[in-house]
XYZ file of C-alpha atoms in Angstrom:
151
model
C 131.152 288.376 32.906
C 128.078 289.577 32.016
C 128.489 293.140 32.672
C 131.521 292.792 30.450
C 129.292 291.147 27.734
C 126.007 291.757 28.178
C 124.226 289.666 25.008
C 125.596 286.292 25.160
C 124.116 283.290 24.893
C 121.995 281.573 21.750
C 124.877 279.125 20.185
C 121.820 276.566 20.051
C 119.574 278.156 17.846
C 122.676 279.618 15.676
C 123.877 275.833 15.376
C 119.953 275.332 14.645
C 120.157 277.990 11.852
C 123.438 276.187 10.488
C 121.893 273.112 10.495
C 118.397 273.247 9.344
C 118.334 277.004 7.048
C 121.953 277.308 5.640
C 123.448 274.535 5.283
C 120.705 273.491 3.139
C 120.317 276.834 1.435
C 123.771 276.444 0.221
C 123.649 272.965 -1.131
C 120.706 274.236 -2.940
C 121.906 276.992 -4.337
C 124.921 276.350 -4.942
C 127.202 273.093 -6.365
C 128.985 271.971 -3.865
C 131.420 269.095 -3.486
C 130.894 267.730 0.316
C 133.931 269.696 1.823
C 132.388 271.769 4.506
C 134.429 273.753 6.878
C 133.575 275.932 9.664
C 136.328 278.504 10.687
C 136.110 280.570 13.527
C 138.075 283.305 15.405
C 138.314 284.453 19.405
C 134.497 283.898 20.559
C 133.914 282.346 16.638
C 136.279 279.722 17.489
C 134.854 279.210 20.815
C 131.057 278.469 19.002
C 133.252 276.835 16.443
C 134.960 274.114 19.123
C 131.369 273.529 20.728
C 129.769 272.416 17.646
C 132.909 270.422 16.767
C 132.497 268.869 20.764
C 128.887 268.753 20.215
C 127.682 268.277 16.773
C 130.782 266.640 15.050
C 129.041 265.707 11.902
C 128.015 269.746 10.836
C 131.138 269.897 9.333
C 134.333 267.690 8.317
C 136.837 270.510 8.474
C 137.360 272.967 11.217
C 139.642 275.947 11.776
C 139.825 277.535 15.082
C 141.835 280.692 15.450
C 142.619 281.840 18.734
C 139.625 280.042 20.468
C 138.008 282.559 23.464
C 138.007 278.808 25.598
C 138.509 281.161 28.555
C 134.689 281.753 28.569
C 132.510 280.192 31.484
C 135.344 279.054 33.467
C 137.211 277.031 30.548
C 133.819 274.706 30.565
C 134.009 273.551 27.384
C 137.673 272.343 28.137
C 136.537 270.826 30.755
C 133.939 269.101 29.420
C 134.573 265.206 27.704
C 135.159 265.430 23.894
C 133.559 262.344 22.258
C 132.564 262.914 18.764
C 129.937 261.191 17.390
C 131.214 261.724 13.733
C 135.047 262.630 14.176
C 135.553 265.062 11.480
C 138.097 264.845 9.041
C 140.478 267.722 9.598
C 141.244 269.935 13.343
C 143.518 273.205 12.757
C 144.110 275.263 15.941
C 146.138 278.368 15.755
C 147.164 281.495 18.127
C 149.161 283.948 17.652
C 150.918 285.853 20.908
C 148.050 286.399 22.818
C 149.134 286.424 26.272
C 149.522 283.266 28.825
C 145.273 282.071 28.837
C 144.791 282.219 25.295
C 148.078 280.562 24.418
C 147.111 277.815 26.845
C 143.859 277.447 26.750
C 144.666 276.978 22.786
C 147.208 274.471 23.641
C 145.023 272.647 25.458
C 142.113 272.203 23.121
C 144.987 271.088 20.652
C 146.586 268.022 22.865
C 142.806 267.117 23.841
C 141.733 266.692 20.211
C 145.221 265.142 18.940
C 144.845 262.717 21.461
C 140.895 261.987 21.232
C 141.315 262.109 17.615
C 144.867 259.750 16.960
C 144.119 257.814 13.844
C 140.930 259.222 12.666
C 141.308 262.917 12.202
C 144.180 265.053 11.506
C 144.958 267.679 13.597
C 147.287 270.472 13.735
C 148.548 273.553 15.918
C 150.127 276.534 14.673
C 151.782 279.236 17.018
C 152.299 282.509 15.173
C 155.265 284.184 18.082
C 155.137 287.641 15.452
C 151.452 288.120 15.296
C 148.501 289.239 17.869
C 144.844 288.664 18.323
C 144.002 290.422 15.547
C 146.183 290.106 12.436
C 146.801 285.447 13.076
C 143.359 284.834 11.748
C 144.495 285.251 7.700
C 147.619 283.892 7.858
C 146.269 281.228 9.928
C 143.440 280.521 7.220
C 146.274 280.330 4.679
C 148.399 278.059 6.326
C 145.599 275.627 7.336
C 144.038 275.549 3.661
C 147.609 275.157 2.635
C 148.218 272.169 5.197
C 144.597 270.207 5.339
C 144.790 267.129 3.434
C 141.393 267.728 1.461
C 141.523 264.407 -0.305
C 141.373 262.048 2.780
């Protein structure tokens, strides 16, 4: 995989970044109200389900759009999805992205809906008319419109 994609790697000290530069940058800077989401797309929404699997409390919404969960063998998948701060909100979408990313996709959803019954809500969206590249706005549209932002 490598030779395919050559600079990989570094999710640690971009979570680090997140965390400890601007996160706190923002809330600085800017008035916030406490909603913080983190959406990511293809290998964004594969960073974006590991710091959901492995630093719950960075955010209490999450979008993932057609999650790259193929990566490393499906690892992450296979690893055990315990949250130490179960967030508020899950949306996973994918559009018609051939049999792996549809699964894989399908997959992270019944893991979380299951790890997260009665704390979180969590939804999956299949978009059959749209492709890699054109699910990630409506997808962002249709989660904003869904998420219940006042629980």
């Amino acid at each position: 995989m490598t030779s395919k994609l050559p600079s990989h790697g570094g999710a640690e000290q971009f979570i680090h970044f997140l965390q400890h530069e601007l996160k706190p940058l923002i809330a600085k800077e800017y008035r916030t109200n406490g909603t913080e989401t983190l959406i990511g797309q293809s290998l964004g929404g594969l960073l974006a389900t590991e710091i959901l699997y492995n630093h719950s409390a960075l955010f209490n919404h999450y979008l993932i759009i057609s999650p790259s969960l193929w990566w490393d063998d499906e690892a992450l998948l296979k690893s055990q999805f315990k949250p130490n701060h179960p967030p508020k909100s899950v949306y996973i979408a994918v559009g018609k992205e051939g049999h792996v990313m549809e699964r894989v996709a399908k997959e992270l959803y019944k893991q979380l809906a299951h790890s997260l019954k009665d704390k979180s809500q969590v939804k999956f969206q299949f978009f059959s008319e749209h492709e890699h590249g054109d699910t990630l706005h409506l997808a962002v549209y249709d989660a904003f419109k869904d998420i219940d932002y006042a629980r």
